[in-house]
Tab-separated table of C-alpha atoms in Angstrom:
chain	number	residue	atom	x	y	z
A	269	UNK	CA	125.288	76.529	84.444
A	270	UNK	CA	123.621	74.315	87.069
A	271	UNK	CA	120.809	72.205	86.379
A	272	UNK	CA	118.614	69.375	87.903
A	273	UNK	CA	117.046	66.285	86.703
A	274	UNK	CA	114.387	64.414	88.711
A	275	UNK	CA	113.669	61.031	87.352
A	276	UNK	CA	110.150	60.249	87.109
A	277	UNK	CA	107.518	62.855	87.101
A	278	UNK	CA	105.044	60.436	89.028
A	279	UNK	CA	106.022	57.892	91.631
A	280	UNK	CA	103.433	55.631	93.487
A	281	UNK	CA	104.402	53.543	96.635
A	282	UNK	CA	102.253	51.582	99.154
A	283	UNK	CA	101.715	52.924	102.584
A	284	UNK	CA	104.475	51.723	104.763
A	285	UNK	CA	106.681	50.883	101.719
A	286	UNK	CA	110.054	52.714	100.906
A	287	UNK	CA	109.946	56.183	99.448
A	288	UNK	CA	112.907	56.786	96.779
A	289	UNK	CA	112.742	60.078	94.843
A	290	UNK	CA	115.701	60.613	92.520
A	291	UNK	CA	117.367	63.632	91.834
A	292	UNK	CA	120.632	64.259	89.702
A	293	UNK	CA	122.497	67.588	89.460
A	294	UNK	CA	124.874	69.354	87.149
A	295	UNK	CA	127.065	71.956	88.780
A	296	UNK	CA	130.827	73.046	87.786
A	297	UNK	CA	131.300	74.104	91.353
A	298	UNK	CA	130.184	72.716	94.760
A	299	UNK	CA	126.393	73.077	95.104
A	300	UNK	CA	124.005	73.665	97.779
A	301	UNK	CA	121.173	71.046	97.326
A	302	UNK	CA	117.551	71.040	98.368
A	303	UNK	CA	114.328	69.241	98.658
A	304	UNK	CA	111.135	71.090	98.907
A	305	UNK	CA	107.674	69.603	99.104
A	306	UNK	CA	104.302	71.193	97.870
A	307	UNK	CA	101.169	70.095	99.244
A	308	UNK	CA	98.184	70.791	97.194
A	309	UNK	CA	97.053	74.454	96.756
A	310	UNK	CA	99.998	75.465	99.123
A	311	UNK	CA	103.523	76.854	98.595
A	312	UNK	CA	106.862	75.384	98.984
A	313	UNK	CA	108.170	73.934	102.182
A	314	UNK	CA	111.696	73.143	102.716
A	315	UNK	CA	112.354	69.455	103.595
A	316	UNK	CA	116.023	69.399	103.832
A	317	UNK	CA	119.275	71.084	102.468
A	318	UNK	CA	122.747	70.150	101.685
A	319	UNK	CA	125.474	72.774	102.286
A	320	UNK	CA	128.789	71.402	103.537
A	321	UNK	CA	129.793	68.646	105.950
A	322	UNK	CA	127.768	65.319	106.530
A	323	UNK	CA	126.696	64.111	103.269
A	324	UNK	CA	123.777	62.217	104.819
A	325	UNK	CA	120.945	65.079	105.477
A	326	UNK	CA	118.264	64.534	107.716
A	327	UNK	CA	114.944	66.655	107.289
A	328	UNK	CA	111.705	67.069	108.621
A	329	UNK	CA	108.854	64.390	108.576
A	330	UNK	CA	111.349	61.419	108.335
A	331	UNK	CA	112.854	62.242	104.973
A	332	UNK	CA	116.490	62.191	104.533
A	333	UNK	CA	118.833	62.612	101.623
A	334	UNK	CA	122.514	61.605	100.755
A	335	UNK	CA	124.800	63.875	98.568
A	336	UNK	CA	126.984	61.634	96.348
A	337	UNK	CA	129.526	63.854	94.566
A	338	UNK	CA	130.916	60.959	92.477
A	339	UNK	CA	127.243	59.977	91.170
A	340	UNK	CA	126.133	63.959	91.156
A	341	UNK	CA	122.899	62.663	92.997
A	342	UNK	CA	121.044	63.690	95.907
A	343	UNK	CA	118.120	61.158	96.202
A	344	UNK	CA	115.343	61.636	98.677
A	345	UNK	CA	114.313	58.652	100.767
A	346	UNK	CA	111.970	57.784	103.746
A	347	UNK	CA	111.746	54.192	105.123
A	348	UNK	CA	108.087	54.070	105.746
A	349	UNK	CA	105.626	55.827	103.672
A	350	UNK	CA	102.657	57.717	105.050
A	351	UNK	CA	99.259	58.815	103.431
A	352	UNK	CA	100.135	62.334	104.459
A	353	UNK	CA	103.459	62.372	102.033
A	354	UNK	CA	101.307	62.453	99.063
A	355	UNK	CA	102.470	65.669	97.391
A	356	UNK	CA	104.856	67.306	94.953
A	357	UNK	CA	108.595	67.107	95.439
A	358	UNK	CA	111.195	69.411	93.997
A	359	UNK	CA	114.737	68.963	93.930
A	360	UNK	CA	116.813	72.172	93.408
A	361	UNK	CA	120.288	73.490	93.248
A	362	UNK	CA	122.112	76.491	93.752
A	363	UNK	CA	125.660	77.768	93.646
A	364	UNK	CA	127.496	79.208	96.610
A	365	UNK	CA	128.120	82.956	96.469
A	366	UNK	CA	126.637	83.110	93.163
A	367	UNK	CA	123.361	85.407	92.940
A	368	UNK	CA	121.591	83.108	95.240
A	369	UNK	CA	119.328	81.997	92.427
A	370	UNK	CA	117.797	78.502	92.937
A	371	UNK	CA	117.238	76.224	89.998
A	372	UNK	CA	114.284	73.568	90.419
A	373	UNK	CA	113.733	70.312	88.853
A	374	UNK	CA	110.265	69.776	87.130
A	375	UNK	CA	109.074	67.931	90.118
A	376	UNK	CA	107.933	64.423	91.243
A	377	UNK	CA	104.188	63.860	92.375
A	378	UNK	CA	104.342	61.056	94.828
A	379	UNK	CA	101.021	58.951	95.088
A	380	UNK	CA	100.567	56.936	98.318
A	381	UNK	CA	98.630	53.599	97.548
A	382	UNK	CA	96.508	52.538	100.898
B	167	UNK	CA	113.519	81.797	109.363
B	168	UNK	CA	111.076	83.841	107.473
B	169	UNK	CA	107.110	83.988	107.204
B	170	UNK	CA	105.934	85.147	103.822
B	171	UNK	CA	102.387	86.208	102.950
B	172	UNK	CA	100.820	87.142	99.625
B	173	UNK	CA	98.000	89.214	98.635
B	174	UNK	CA	95.476	88.511	96.933
B	175	UNK	CA	95.669	84.358	97.383
B	176	UNK	CA	93.878	84.103	94.195
B	177	UNK	CA	92.089	86.330	91.544
B	178	UNK	CA	90.037	85.922	88.412
B	179	UNK	CA	90.944	88.801	85.722
B	180	UNK	CA	89.840	89.783	82.460
B	181	UNK	CA	92.059	89.813	79.558
B	182	UNK	CA	94.080	93.040	79.061
B	183	UNK	CA	93.936	94.126	82.519
B	184	UNK	CA	96.481	94.162	85.282
B	185	UNK	CA	97.055	92.808	88.590
B	186	UNK	CA	99.481	93.786	91.106
B	187	UNK	CA	100.817	91.092	93.777
B	188	UNK	CA	101.999	92.039	97.344
B	189	UNK	CA	104.680	90.117	99.053
B	190	UNK	CA	105.305	90.713	102.632
B	191	UNK	CA	107.954	89.167	104.821
B	192	UNK	CA	107.929	89.159	108.670
B	193	UNK	CA	111.693	89.952	108.739
B	194	UNK	CA	114.507	91.465	106.831
B	195	UNK	CA	115.531	89.654	103.728
B	196	UNK	CA	118.570	90.103	101.751
B	197	UNK	CA	117.191	88.659	98.510
B	198	UNK	CA	113.885	88.290	97.299
B	199	UNK	CA	112.483	86.607	94.071
B	200	UNK	CA	109.289	86.153	92.058
B	201	UNK	CA	108.527	82.630	90.430
B	202	UNK	CA	105.828	81.426	88.099
B	203	UNK	CA	104.658	77.897	88.353
B	204	UNK	CA	102.317	77.094	85.264
B	205	UNK	CA	99.608	74.300	85.825
B	206	UNK	CA	101.351	70.845	86.527
B	207	UNK	CA	104.864	72.610	85.910
B	208	UNK	CA	107.823	73.288	88.097
B	209	UNK	CA	108.996	77.111	89.298
B	210	UNK	CA	110.545	79.192	86.769
B	211	UNK	CA	112.210	82.535	87.967
B	212	UNK	CA	110.864	85.533	86.863
B	213	UNK	CA	113.140	88.130	88.494
B	214	UNK	CA	115.188	89.061	91.415
B	215	UNK	CA	113.663	91.849	93.272
B	216	UNK	CA	116.693	94.391	94.266
B	217	UNK	CA	116.022	96.628	97.059
B	218	UNK	CA	116.067	100.317	95.792
B	219	UNK	CA	116.813	99.654	92.298
B	220	UNK	CA	115.553	97.788	88.971
B	221	UNK	CA	114.713	94.230	89.404
B	222	UNK	CA	116.958	91.628	87.389
B	223	UNK	CA	114.885	89.645	84.813
B	224	UNK	CA	115.519	86.330	83.689
B	225	UNK	CA	115.309	85.259	80.039
B	226	UNK	CA	112.103	85.421	78.579
B	227	UNK	CA	110.778	87.878	81.015
B	228	UNK	CA	110.516	91.698	80.673
B	229	UNK	CA	109.947	94.971	83.028
B	230	UNK	CA	107.218	96.084	80.600
B	231	UNK	CA	105.300	92.915	81.068
B	232	UNK	CA	106.386	92.226	84.928
B	233	UNK	CA	107.209	95.366	86.791
B	234	UNK	CA	108.810	94.844	90.178
B	235	UNK	CA	108.988	97.252	93.044
B	236	UNK	CA	110.865	96.491	96.177
B	237	UNK	CA	110.885	99.575	98.365
B	238	UNK	CA	112.426	98.035	101.489
B	239	UNK	CA	113.899	94.740	102.785
B	240	UNK	CA	110.456	93.402	103.673
B	241	UNK	CA	108.191	94.048	100.802
B	242	UNK	CA	107.778	93.662	97.084
B	243	UNK	CA	105.204	93.781	94.641
B	244	UNK	CA	104.996	92.036	91.210
B	245	UNK	CA	102.535	93.229	88.640
B	246	UNK	CA	101.345	91.093	85.761
B	247	UNK	CA	100.602	93.489	82.920
B	248	UNK	CA	98.133	93.368	79.991
B	249	UNK	CA	96.958	90.014	80.963
B	250	UNK	CA	96.048	87.202	78.507
B	251	UNK	CA	95.027	83.569	79.287
B	252	UNK	CA	98.517	82.523	79.034
B	253	UNK	CA	99.352	84.370	82.176
B	254	UNK	CA	97.267	82.139	84.132
B	255	UNK	CA	99.545	80.656	86.756
B	256	UNK	CA	100.552	80.644	90.283
B	257	UNK	CA	102.943	83.335	91.230
B	258	UNK	CA	105.148	82.692	94.287
B	259	UNK	CA	107.545	85.214	95.977
B	260	UNK	CA	110.525	83.720	98.122
B	261	UNK	CA	113.032	85.372	100.156
B	262	UNK	CA	116.468	84.573	101.787
B	263	UNK	CA	117.406	85.697	105.233
B	264	UNK	CA	121.143	86.593	105.422
B	265	UNK	CA	122.478	83.849	107.274
B	266	UNK	CA	120.414	80.982	105.723
B	267	UNK	CA	122.652	79.686	103.210
B	268	UNK	CA	120.672	80.270	100.201
B	269	UNK	CA	117.723	78.686	101.773
B	270	UNK	CA	114.654	80.343	100.317
B	271	UNK	CA	111.377	80.598	102.095
B	272	UNK	CA	108.169	80.688	100.166
B	273	UNK	CA	104.911	82.547	100.094
B	274	UNK	CA	101.813	80.384	99.344
B	275	UNK	CA	101.215	81.542	95.986
B	276	UNK	CA	98.765	83.731	94.152
B	277	UNK	CA	96.659	81.524	91.921
B	278	UNK	CA	95.685	84.087	88.876
B	279	UNK	CA	93.127	82.822	86.234
B	280	UNK	CA	92.905	84.941	83.134
B	281	UNK	CA	89.488	84.937	81.186
């Protein structure tokens, strides 16, 4: 079975500082990996996804994530935090060609300090 | 991509009543799902809405409590039946366009409060 672990339910960074949100997954077969963002009182928006190919994936709003198979990780980074990045971030995993279900992590709330 | 809308966006309901939430997609999607997001929590999959047949429910969710319809490839409904305060949550639908490598597009959610 697949699972996702997000380290840290809350992360605070200063505006302009590096953002690092950690995600580790468990999957017995090559996974698809996703990061979603949820702004207050809104639905989920896809930030980026890894399917195959290049392990460094670039997404919207300056975010990127690197798939590291040896570490079973898919950490999300952004070089310089902006106040508008304050939101809830969810890492998710699904299995290729297997009923398309996505398993979500518990989420990390990102706080940006002025 | 797909744009998904939900109705209603929020509602306050009395215990023991039922609410039907509608999910409309602007294009045909192969898969549709319904999730629950309880306050401060992550998303929990309720069921996969199958077009033209009964939904596939996850462990802990049953059809009598959460009946789902999906009459075509762009529309689905979720009913929350015989509601209790524990059903207070955000309910989200999602869809996967056929060629989007499992990428799910989400609706804005329906915020339900049960008194």
